[in-house]
XYZ file of C-alpha atoms in Angstrom:
661
model
C 41.115 -5.377 -25.773
C 38.483 -7.750 -24.369
C 38.291 -8.998 -20.792
C 36.677 -12.169 -19.450
C 33.429 -11.501 -17.527
C 34.988 -12.074 -14.102
C 37.798 -9.593 -14.900
C 35.310 -6.995 -16.099
C 33.328 -7.378 -12.870
C 36.483 -7.060 -10.780
C 37.564 -3.964 -12.691
C 34.175 -2.349 -12.106
C 34.451 -3.139 -8.405
C 37.907 -1.534 -8.156
C 36.687 1.630 -9.884
C 33.609 1.732 -7.641
C 35.719 1.420 -4.458
C 38.065 4.148 -5.673
C 35.205 6.558 -6.390
C 33.705 5.892 -2.944
C 37.080 6.691 -1.270
C 37.217 9.991 -3.190
C 33.676 10.916 -2.080
C 32.887 11.458 -5.735
C 29.140 11.845 -5.025
C 29.752 14.791 -2.703
C 32.032 16.491 -5.246
C 29.496 15.981 -8.045
C 26.705 17.438 -5.870
C 28.828 20.537 -5.162
C 29.512 21.044 -8.870
C 25.829 20.490 -9.682
C 24.729 23.069 -7.094
C 27.261 25.614 -8.398
C 26.222 24.998 -12.021
C 22.539 25.392 -11.178
C 23.238 28.686 -9.348
C 25.133 30.011 -12.366
C 22.257 29.006 -14.616
C 19.687 31.044 -12.687
C 20.527 34.302 -14.469
C 17.935 36.384 -16.357
C 18.403 34.473 -19.622
C 18.765 31.009 -18.141
C 18.083 27.874 -20.149
C 17.573 24.244 -19.022
C 20.878 22.562 -18.143
C 22.036 19.742 -20.392
C 24.322 16.798 -19.709
C 27.068 18.498 -21.791
C 26.926 21.626 -19.574
C 27.385 19.460 -16.518
C 30.321 17.505 -18.024
C 32.091 20.761 -18.983
C 31.644 21.999 -15.406
C 33.226 18.778 -14.070
C 36.192 19.171 -16.443
C 36.676 22.843 -15.461
C 36.882 21.872 -11.800
C 39.406 19.127 -12.636
C 37.238 16.348 -11.160
C 37.682 14.046 -14.186
C 41.491 14.529 -14.281
C 41.745 13.889 -10.538
C 39.875 10.594 -10.883
C 42.041 9.369 -13.763
C 45.379 10.384 -12.158
C 44.722 8.514 -8.920
C 43.316 5.346 -10.496
C 45.882 2.492 -10.750
C 45.245 -1.152 -11.583
C 48.691 -2.768 -11.483
C 48.536 -4.011 -7.908
C 44.946 -5.211 -8.235
C 45.295 -7.144 -11.522
C 47.999 -9.827 -11.533
C 49.307 -11.244 -14.799
C 46.916 -13.998 -15.843
C 49.697 -15.967 -17.567
C 52.150 -16.155 -14.669
C 50.115 -15.434 -11.535
C 47.467 -17.598 -9.971
C 43.893 -17.221 -11.149
C 42.185 -14.459 -9.204
C 39.340 -15.028 -6.798
C 36.015 -14.901 -8.654
C 34.542 -11.410 -8.476
C 31.096 -12.823 -7.809
C 32.024 -13.235 -4.148
C 31.710 -9.512 -3.549
C 29.898 -8.036 -6.533
C 26.177 -7.446 -6.215
C 24.517 -9.289 -9.069
C 21.336 -7.228 -8.773
C 22.734 -4.118 -10.404
C 20.360 -1.204 -10.043
C 19.583 0.524 -13.312
C 19.698 4.238 -12.544
C 17.503 6.526 -14.605
C 18.763 9.905 -15.737
C 16.653 12.681 -14.264
C 16.619 16.173 -15.674
C 16.410 18.588 -12.746
C 14.508 21.706 -13.744
C 16.545 24.611 -12.281
C 13.314 26.612 -11.879
C 11.731 24.016 -9.578
C 12.707 23.338 -5.997
C 13.450 19.730 -4.985
C 14.216 18.105 -1.642
C 16.737 15.272 -1.679
C 16.043 13.028 1.322
C 18.840 10.565 1.949
C 18.513 7.701 4.421
C 22.070 7.053 5.619
C 21.584 4.119 8.016
C 19.376 2.488 10.607
C 20.496 2.136 14.217
C 19.387 0.520 17.481
C 16.581 -1.714 16.201
C 16.961 -3.719 19.393
C 14.164 -6.162 18.587
C 16.566 -7.661 16.016
C 19.595 -7.683 18.326
C 19.788 -11.489 18.259
C 19.061 -11.724 14.531
C 21.719 -13.962 12.914
C 23.677 -12.679 9.918
C 21.858 -13.946 6.785
C 23.823 -16.389 4.671
C 24.167 -15.729 0.917
C 20.985 -16.808 -0.835
C 19.158 -17.419 2.448
C 15.573 -16.152 2.696
C 15.235 -13.829 5.685
C 12.907 -11.216 7.138
C 13.291 -7.767 5.585
C 12.552 -4.114 6.330
C 11.179 -1.723 3.690
C 10.720 2.040 4.082
C 7.789 3.728 2.300
C 7.427 7.493 1.781
C 4.594 9.820 0.779
C 5.098 13.542 0.189
C 2.721 15.855 -1.670
C 1.200 13.180 -3.922
C 4.555 11.424 -4.504
C 5.222 7.903 -3.258
C 8.527 6.043 -3.006
C 9.897 2.946 -1.319
C 13.336 1.593 -0.509
C 14.831 -1.748 -1.426
C 14.077 -4.478 1.152
C 17.040 -4.980 3.502
C 17.601 -7.860 5.954
C 16.337 -7.251 9.490
C 19.225 -6.427 11.816
C 20.027 -4.331 14.861
C 21.643 -1.811 12.472
C 19.775 -2.417 9.189
C 21.547 -1.333 6.019
C 18.888 1.189 4.996
C 20.655 3.409 2.446
C 18.384 5.144 -0.040
C 17.949 8.526 -1.673
C 14.586 10.054 -2.652
C 14.179 13.174 -4.809
C 10.970 14.920 -3.751
C 9.422 17.834 -5.635
C 8.471 20.564 -3.178
C 6.389 22.402 -5.780
C 4.038 20.303 -7.897
C 2.334 21.526 -11.086
C -0.489 19.060 -10.442
C -1.277 20.856 -7.170
C -2.007 24.088 -9.032
C 0.945 26.036 -7.634
C 2.649 28.939 -9.339
C 5.443 28.103 -11.747
C 7.928 30.521 -10.212
C 10.790 29.296 -8.062
C 9.735 28.669 -4.469
C 11.736 30.805 -2.043
C 12.357 30.085 1.631
C 9.278 31.996 2.799
C 7.004 30.108 0.413
C 8.407 26.745 1.497
C 8.063 27.697 5.166
C 4.300 27.894 4.642
C 4.234 24.359 3.166
C 3.410 22.341 6.272
C 2.967 18.989 4.473
C 5.133 16.413 6.284
C 6.985 13.490 4.743
C 5.007 10.455 5.915
C 7.387 7.531 6.482
C 6.114 3.984 7.083
C 8.402 1.081 7.988
C 7.158 -2.425 7.131
C 8.669 -5.773 8.143
C 8.111 -8.722 5.791
C 8.805 -12.193 7.214
C 9.957 -15.302 5.344
C 6.357 -16.317 4.540
C 5.640 -12.860 2.997
C 3.498 -11.762 5.963
C 3.782 -8.009 6.597
C 3.881 -6.161 9.925
C 3.624 -2.411 10.514
C 6.728 -1.440 12.497
C 6.468 2.347 12.647
C 4.663 5.351 11.161
C 6.461 8.710 11.346
C 5.699 12.247 10.135
C 8.880 14.166 9.290
C 8.868 17.967 9.329
C 11.539 18.664 6.697
C 11.639 22.468 7.032
C 14.760 22.520 9.241
C 16.734 22.426 5.964
C 15.509 25.985 5.240
C 17.902 27.337 7.891
C 20.931 25.270 6.807
C 23.657 27.622 5.507
C 24.634 25.413 2.542
C 21.207 23.861 1.941
C 22.213 20.616 3.676
C 21.343 19.297 7.107
C 21.630 15.972 8.911
C 19.323 14.678 11.601
C 18.453 11.507 13.484
C 14.803 10.566 13.977
C 13.545 8.147 16.612
C 10.910 5.769 15.301
C 8.204 4.690 17.739
C 6.095 1.550 17.650
C 2.412 1.332 16.761
C -0.799 0.466 18.566
C -0.279 -0.462 22.211
C 3.487 0.108 21.734
C 3.143 3.616 20.279
C 5.301 5.098 23.063
C 8.073 2.499 22.752
C 11.106 3.338 20.538
C 11.828 0.735 17.843
C 14.910 2.252 16.198
C 16.684 5.329 14.833
C 17.128 6.516 11.245
C 19.968 8.860 10.314
C 18.865 11.192 7.535
C 20.393 13.888 5.366
C 18.244 16.606 3.771
C 19.383 18.747 0.865
C 17.659 21.363 -1.290
C 18.177 21.636 -5.049
C 18.915 24.340 -6.074
C 20.247 25.712 -2.756
C 18.572 28.768 -1.281
C 20.163 32.138 -1.983
C 18.816 33.413 1.360
C 18.208 31.057 4.272
C 15.945 31.541 7.261
C 17.021 31.662 10.872
C 16.156 28.691 13.112
C 14.018 31.003 15.282
C 11.732 31.807 12.341
C 11.147 28.093 11.657
C 10.549 27.362 15.354
C 8.043 30.233 15.567
C 6.191 29.026 12.447
C 5.919 25.491 13.831
C 4.717 26.826 17.180
C 2.026 28.971 15.517
C 0.818 25.990 13.474
C 0.655 23.783 16.577
C -1.279 26.463 18.500
C -3.733 26.967 15.630
C -4.298 23.206 15.334
C -4.666 22.760 19.098
C -7.239 25.568 19.267
C -9.323 24.089 16.423
C -9.211 20.647 18.029
C -10.161 22.118 21.433
C -13.164 23.962 20.008
C -14.304 20.837 18.153
C -13.996 18.750 21.327
C -16.129 21.269 23.240
C -18.732 21.159 20.466
C -18.661 17.325 20.300
C -19.300 17.056 24.063
C -22.279 19.399 23.814
C -23.614 17.525 20.770
C -23.282 14.202 22.642
C -25.206 15.518 25.645
C -28.030 16.631 23.335
C -28.036 13.194 21.664
C -28.372 11.382 25.007
C -31.283 13.615 26.031
C -33.339 12.510 22.999
C -33.988 9.055 24.477
C -32.402 6.867 27.157
C -31.621 3.970 24.786
C -29.167 6.177 22.830
C -26.530 5.413 25.481
C -26.185 1.848 24.179
C -25.921 2.738 20.487
C -22.560 2.429 18.755
C -21.853 6.091 17.961
C -18.182 6.544 17.068
C -17.046 10.197 16.971
C -13.283 9.706 17.497
C -10.960 6.837 16.583
C -7.331 6.129 17.457
C -4.780 5.725 14.653
C -1.635 3.556 14.652
C 0.292 6.229 16.587
C -2.306 6.382 19.376
C -3.643 9.785 18.203
C -7.391 10.368 18.589
C -8.889 11.892 15.433
C -12.489 12.492 14.298
C -13.676 9.518 12.251
C -14.602 11.843 9.359
C -10.883 12.605 8.869
C -10.272 8.967 7.857
C -12.431 9.418 4.733
C -11.372 11.562 1.754
C -12.529 11.863 -1.845
C -10.035 9.509 -3.526
C -9.745 9.205 -7.298
C -7.967 6.163 -8.688
C -7.048 7.683 -12.057
C -6.918 4.908 -14.665
C -6.113 2.183 -12.126
C -9.758 1.286 -11.428
C -12.661 1.448 -13.887
C -15.677 1.793 -11.621
C -17.236 1.403 -8.170
C -17.608 -2.390 -8.365
C -14.010 -2.871 -9.424
C -13.012 -0.583 -6.537
C -14.965 -2.824 -4.155
C -13.216 -5.866 -5.619
C -9.807 -4.233 -5.103
C -10.516 -3.358 -1.457
C -11.760 -6.891 -0.740
C -8.420 -8.331 -1.959
C -6.523 -6.478 0.781
C -6.077 -8.775 3.764
C -8.165 -8.704 6.918
C -6.252 -8.621 10.203
C -7.158 -7.136 13.558
C -4.591 -5.100 15.442
C -2.483 -7.464 17.582
C -3.189 -7.494 21.324
C -0.607 -8.442 23.946
C -2.486 -10.734 26.303
C -6.230 -11.391 26.428
C -9.216 -9.104 26.663
C -11.135 -7.063 24.115
C -9.785 -6.341 20.658
C -7.262 -3.528 20.207
C -8.845 -0.480 18.569
C -6.692 0.853 15.738
C -7.793 2.697 12.604
C -4.764 2.983 10.311
C -3.804 5.971 8.187
C -4.300 5.201 4.512
C -0.575 4.971 3.680
C 0.071 2.493 6.511
C -2.913 0.372 5.384
C -1.848 0.318 1.718
C 1.837 -0.406 2.444
C 0.989 -3.180 4.877
C -1.580 -4.622 2.475
C -4.013 -5.607 5.227
C -6.036 -4.096 8.055
C -9.244 -4.245 10.083
C -12.790 -3.840 8.752
C -12.710 -0.091 9.529
C -9.643 0.381 7.294
C -11.378 -1.437 4.428
C -14.618 0.500 4.892
C -12.986 3.959 4.966
C -10.914 3.156 1.848
C -13.940 1.837 -0.068
C -16.030 4.846 0.966
C -13.246 7.191 -0.217
C -13.086 5.439 -3.609
C -16.887 5.437 -4.057
C -16.948 9.165 -3.275
C -14.269 9.592 -5.942
C -16.551 7.809 -8.432
C -19.303 10.328 -7.681
C -21.527 8.240 -5.395
C -23.122 9.442 -2.163
C -21.299 7.039 0.143
C -21.112 6.680 3.924
C -19.306 4.412 6.373
C -21.744 2.611 8.690
C -20.659 1.681 12.222
C -22.703 -0.979 13.984
C -22.783 -4.696 14.683
C -23.294 -7.935 12.780
C -24.060 -11.454 14.039
C -23.245 -12.224 17.697
C -23.164 -8.456 18.423
C -19.672 -8.157 16.915
C -18.681 -4.550 16.175
C -18.351 -4.005 12.434
C -18.036 -1.302 9.777
C -19.359 -1.397 6.214
C -20.300 1.079 3.458
C -23.684 2.414 2.376
C -24.574 4.278 -0.823
C -27.699 6.392 -1.270
C -29.009 6.432 -4.850
C -30.636 9.434 -6.513
C -33.965 7.538 -6.358
C -33.541 6.822 -2.654
C -32.248 3.243 -3.121
C -30.091 2.117 -0.208
C -27.247 -0.303 -1.028
C -24.905 -1.868 1.526
C -21.355 -2.746 0.391
C -19.378 -5.274 2.414
C -15.791 -4.044 2.021
C -14.244 -7.384 3.071
C -16.002 -9.439 0.372
C -17.249 -6.876 -2.236
C -20.804 -8.248 -1.784
C -23.659 -5.789 -2.301
C -27.067 -5.897 -0.581
C -30.234 -3.897 -1.264
C -31.822 -2.559 1.927
C -35.611 -2.842 2.254
C -36.772 -1.745 5.714
C -39.487 -3.597 7.605
C -42.560 -1.557 8.546
C -43.237 -2.382 12.235
C -46.691 -0.755 12.022
C -47.902 -2.893 9.103
C -50.709 -5.424 9.711
C -49.531 -8.948 10.619
C -50.711 -10.486 7.349
C -48.780 -8.044 5.151
C -45.630 -9.772 3.813
C -42.408 -8.164 5.021
C -39.060 -8.231 3.187
C -36.446 -10.596 4.588
C -33.011 -8.989 5.061
C -30.305 -10.516 2.882
C -27.450 -8.696 4.610
C -25.585 -9.853 7.749
C -25.852 -6.542 9.645
C -27.820 -6.290 12.890
C -27.557 -2.723 14.244
C -26.278 0.646 13.013
C -25.299 3.408 15.432
C -23.934 6.108 13.134
C -22.926 6.849 9.551
C -20.324 9.316 8.269
C -18.173 10.385 5.351
C -15.604 13.152 4.807
C -18.138 15.956 5.376
C -21.130 14.500 7.257
C -21.641 12.738 10.602
C -25.092 11.401 11.521
C -26.123 9.460 14.629
C -29.108 7.119 14.607
C -31.751 8.468 16.986
C -34.629 6.194 15.866
C -36.395 4.132 18.571
C -34.547 1.000 17.450
C -31.059 0.767 15.973
C -31.862 -2.566 14.230
C -30.832 -2.262 10.568
C -33.938 -4.087 9.335
C -36.149 -1.418 10.963
C -33.938 1.540 10.111
C -35.164 4.215 7.677
C -32.304 6.051 5.990
C -34.092 9.368 5.529
C -30.977 11.373 6.328
C -32.664 14.791 6.058
C -35.140 13.900 8.808
C -33.756 15.319 12.061
C -36.093 13.146 14.149
C -34.417 9.999 12.759
C -30.793 11.134 12.339
C -28.994 13.750 14.454
C -26.354 15.547 12.366
C -23.173 17.230 13.497
C -22.447 20.733 12.233
C -20.751 20.460 8.825
C -18.855 23.658 9.553
C -17.462 22.174 12.783
C -16.390 19.033 10.900
C -14.718 21.091 8.154
C -12.664 22.957 10.750
C -10.804 19.754 11.736
C -11.391 17.260 8.901
C -11.117 19.202 5.635
C -7.775 18.801 3.763
C -5.337 21.443 5.003
C -7.566 22.479 7.928
C -5.009 21.344 10.528
C -1.359 20.293 10.367
C -2.129 17.107 12.332
C -4.061 15.518 9.443
C -2.009 12.880 7.591
C -1.517 13.579 3.862
C -3.629 11.576 1.396
C -1.487 9.200 -0.689
C -2.349 8.401 -4.315
C -2.916 4.789 -5.360
C 0.072 3.152 -7.092
C -0.061 0.830 -10.085
C 1.001 -2.762 -9.520
C 4.522 -3.682 -10.698
C 3.296 -7.240 -11.301
C 3.381 -8.830 -14.754
C 0.172 -10.950 -14.669
C 1.204 -13.291 -17.505
C 4.651 -14.015 -16.060
C 3.218 -14.478 -12.547
C 0.553 -16.858 -13.876
C 3.134 -18.952 -15.748
C 5.471 -19.126 -12.751
C 2.768 -20.208 -10.296
C 1.408 -22.751 -12.782
C 4.835 -24.356 -13.228
C 5.337 -24.547 -9.460
C 1.927 -26.175 -8.987
C 2.660 -28.729 -11.713
C 5.851 -29.706 -9.897
C 4.012 -30.023 -6.574
C 1.241 -32.167 -8.110
C 3.806 -34.418 -9.825
C 5.776 -34.884 -6.577
C 2.594 -35.551 -4.606
C 1.435 -38.260 -7.035
C 4.949 -39.740 -7.123
C 4.839 -40.133 -3.331
C 1.580 -42.051 -3.798
C 3.190 -44.339 -6.379
C 1.430 -42.796 -9.398
C 2.760 -41.307 -12.606
C 1.548 -37.960 -13.972
C 0.608 -37.102 -17.564
C -0.378 -33.503 -18.357
C -2.806 -32.405 -21.038
C -1.720 -28.915 -22.159
C -4.780 -28.410 -24.346
C -7.142 -29.192 -21.476
C -5.200 -26.787 -19.243
C -5.531 -24.022 -21.822
C -9.304 -24.476 -22.090
C -9.682 -23.752 -18.370
C -8.625 -20.097 -18.913
C -12.081 -19.075 -20.140
C -13.716 -20.286 -16.926
C -11.197 -18.490 -14.705
C -11.697 -15.203 -16.572
C -15.486 -15.589 -16.208
C -15.159 -16.181 -12.450
C -13.204 -12.918 -11.945
C -15.630 -10.985 -14.150
C -18.494 -12.280 -12.032
C -16.734 -11.204 -8.814
C -16.257 -7.688 -10.243
C -19.607 -7.092 -11.919
C -21.984 -9.701 -10.528
C -22.655 -10.874 -14.092
C -21.955 -14.425 -15.262
C -21.062 -14.995 -18.912
C -19.109 -17.395 -21.135
C -20.182 -20.562 -19.312
C -21.857 -22.100 -22.395
C -18.719 -21.768 -24.545
C -16.544 -23.253 -21.794
C -18.826 -26.274 -21.383
C -18.928 -26.820 -25.154
C -15.108 -26.697 -25.402
C -14.723 -29.219 -22.551
C -17.217 -31.623 -24.170
C -15.188 -31.533 -27.375
C -11.908 -32.120 -25.503
C -13.161 -35.108 -23.462
C -13.594 -38.328 -25.514
C -16.682 -40.519 -25.239
C -16.575 -42.814 -22.251
C -14.290 -40.438 -20.329
C -15.121 -38.379 -17.246
C -14.122 -34.738 -16.651
C -13.714 -33.176 -13.204
C -12.717 -29.613 -12.403
C -12.096 -27.745 -9.147
C -11.751 -23.923 -9.177
C -10.379 -22.070 -6.148
C -9.517 -18.442 -5.415
C -6.619 -16.862 -3.475
C -5.261 -13.367 -2.829
C -1.592 -14.504 -2.706
C 0.871 -16.346 -4.983
C 2.584 -18.742 -2.559
C 2.486 -22.094 -4.397
C 2.962 -24.346 -1.342
C 0.222 -22.576 0.636
C -2.063 -22.748 -2.396
C -1.487 -26.490 -2.856
C -1.862 -27.310 0.840
C -5.127 -25.351 1.078
C -6.493 -26.910 -2.128
C -5.796 -30.460 -0.922
C -7.971 -29.858 2.155
C -10.966 -30.012 -0.171
C -12.001 -33.628 -0.883
C -12.984 -32.588 -4.441
C -9.487 -31.288 -5.204
C -7.843 -34.268 -3.508
C -9.967 -36.577 -5.661
C -8.711 -34.829 -8.833
C -5.029 -34.638 -7.856
C -4.997 -38.278 -6.699
C -7.161 -39.526 -9.596
C -6.776 -43.204 -10.581
C -8.141 -44.794 -13.746
C -7.369 -45.526 -17.361
C -5.885 -42.795 -19.607
C -5.694 -40.282 -16.743
C -4.707 -36.803 -17.946
C -4.332 -33.869 -15.576
C -4.645 -30.158 -16.209
C -4.014 -27.051 -14.112
C -4.482 -23.424 -15.084
C -3.592 -20.253 -13.188
C -4.834 -16.731 -13.913
C -3.428 -13.817 -11.914
C -5.445 -10.583 -12.159
C -3.547 -7.471 -11.063
C -4.975 -4.592 -9.051
C -3.384 -1.427 -7.597
C -0.988 -1.606 -4.642
C 0.327 -5.074 -5.635
C -3.043 -6.623 -4.762
C -3.944 -9.586 -6.938
C -6.759 -12.047 -7.472
C -5.441 -15.555 -8.179
C -7.801 -18.064 -9.760
C -6.689 -21.695 -10.102
C -8.465 -24.692 -11.570
C -7.312 -28.277 -11.124
C -8.872 -30.701 -13.645
C -8.609 -34.258 -14.870
C -10.126 -36.499 -17.513
C -10.059 -40.293 -17.334
C -11.867 -43.445 -18.390
C -13.550 -45.119 -15.481
C -12.629 -48.776 -15.027
C -15.169 -50.816 -13.066
């Protein structure tokens, strides 16, 4: 028996509604928990899908579903009755493809379920989105013990439809933990929180950090059946870090369930001890930092005006030592070297923390997860990420805090070579500068090096383990000598004191370090799509000007070599392939014809924004609006993918024509 597509969709919808009314997911979870408990005997073996199906049949779940399922009233006779309403009115076309996951019964997992969002009052007046209408969305991102997840984007609303489930491994082989099953006591000592970041994306793809929350999941250890529900209040960020933005209702569940649970008092006591230990370490470090600062000011009076940054405020308004923002971060196979890492960081957007009203800029150093999920941040966020990646590649890297032109506060990265070479890395552009200090005591006729970098002063440098303040007579970068072992030039903080509050695991207040994620982007498909959209926009633009458009596909293809060479040059600083490109263009352009090309670079894939920006250049406008005899246009797009959905987009507009005098 075969059914038309609309009938098949309607039948699936009826079965889905019936299973939801039966709470089939809850029944399956109960059977799964019972089956896993039975399989934990001395001679246990990994559970298979057949074992699970037999358990469902023994409990009568399958028979119960089939007995209660009736179709007669929902499926009228197609020959006599009226044609049914198309199922596409209520069936979600974007069917999620669920992957089968084998749960190892010897490993403990935490199932975190987001049930719903409530009281997001900022979106109280948000209209209900129409089908197919582009609207602002909310996306929830999670990081737990080196595992990252994100929800599907949902439309912004007062009660957003955030419904997702995340299976988190509590014990990870990659973290070097024992292979035995983690009991309640072992998990109680795991203080790693679930870091949750909520991002709003508007209709123009601009992202905004809504909230950053650290969830202590250990309340589930006292739940009698391994399940607990809770509501968490999300607070704003920056200057609104004390203002509630909404509530998330969550459900936590352990797989397999604990055979022996803890009492709530034990969990409360453990949390209290951790808070006291953290508070004491932070208090002792603050006492030490004050004493260190007094000693620094006594060295010379001018030290008061130097930009020495010991603490910085994160998105939740928490003051943390700046060294805690830098970690040794390895990118796995996602990045091939330090220069590619610098290129990746430069593709993340630059945006200062928003300020309500006028005045000085809002100080906000973001946690790494919030920066990566948002895809943009201030210069300090870029510098700490680049420094972390360079440390991961084995370089001796430091974040520099100082000023650039017009005395604007700025942060950049410095690497110290084994031969003493000092290199500055601008994290916003991936430019590199060699530092050659000026000798103020040299005779006037001796030639002095001219600085090629834009930096004016440097007050301090730091990484994950070292903090050094500049105590030289002048803090001008061009006069600065980076002899870091010389105590008369650089005053160091105690490395032991820094380790007590900045080393991974030293305090429970440190945010967990997220791994970098590969980009889900298909570069070839994205390049083709953007190129087609640009061709349409160029054709429409010329049509409005009363001109026809003829495309030369071969000319467009030849432009690829140039675009690849441009990206290679941005990554490595080396230029190659230009001779071959010029030779190919000469062969493609007939005698008596003129060729013009205009390359341009973007970090986004919005075709209309790309075209509008390109037309602001008179060179591009001259190509797009070209008049002459035998005019042929070409456009080529190359999208280069990087981690975290970052991308470098190179576009070249070109034309060839015969000039008519």
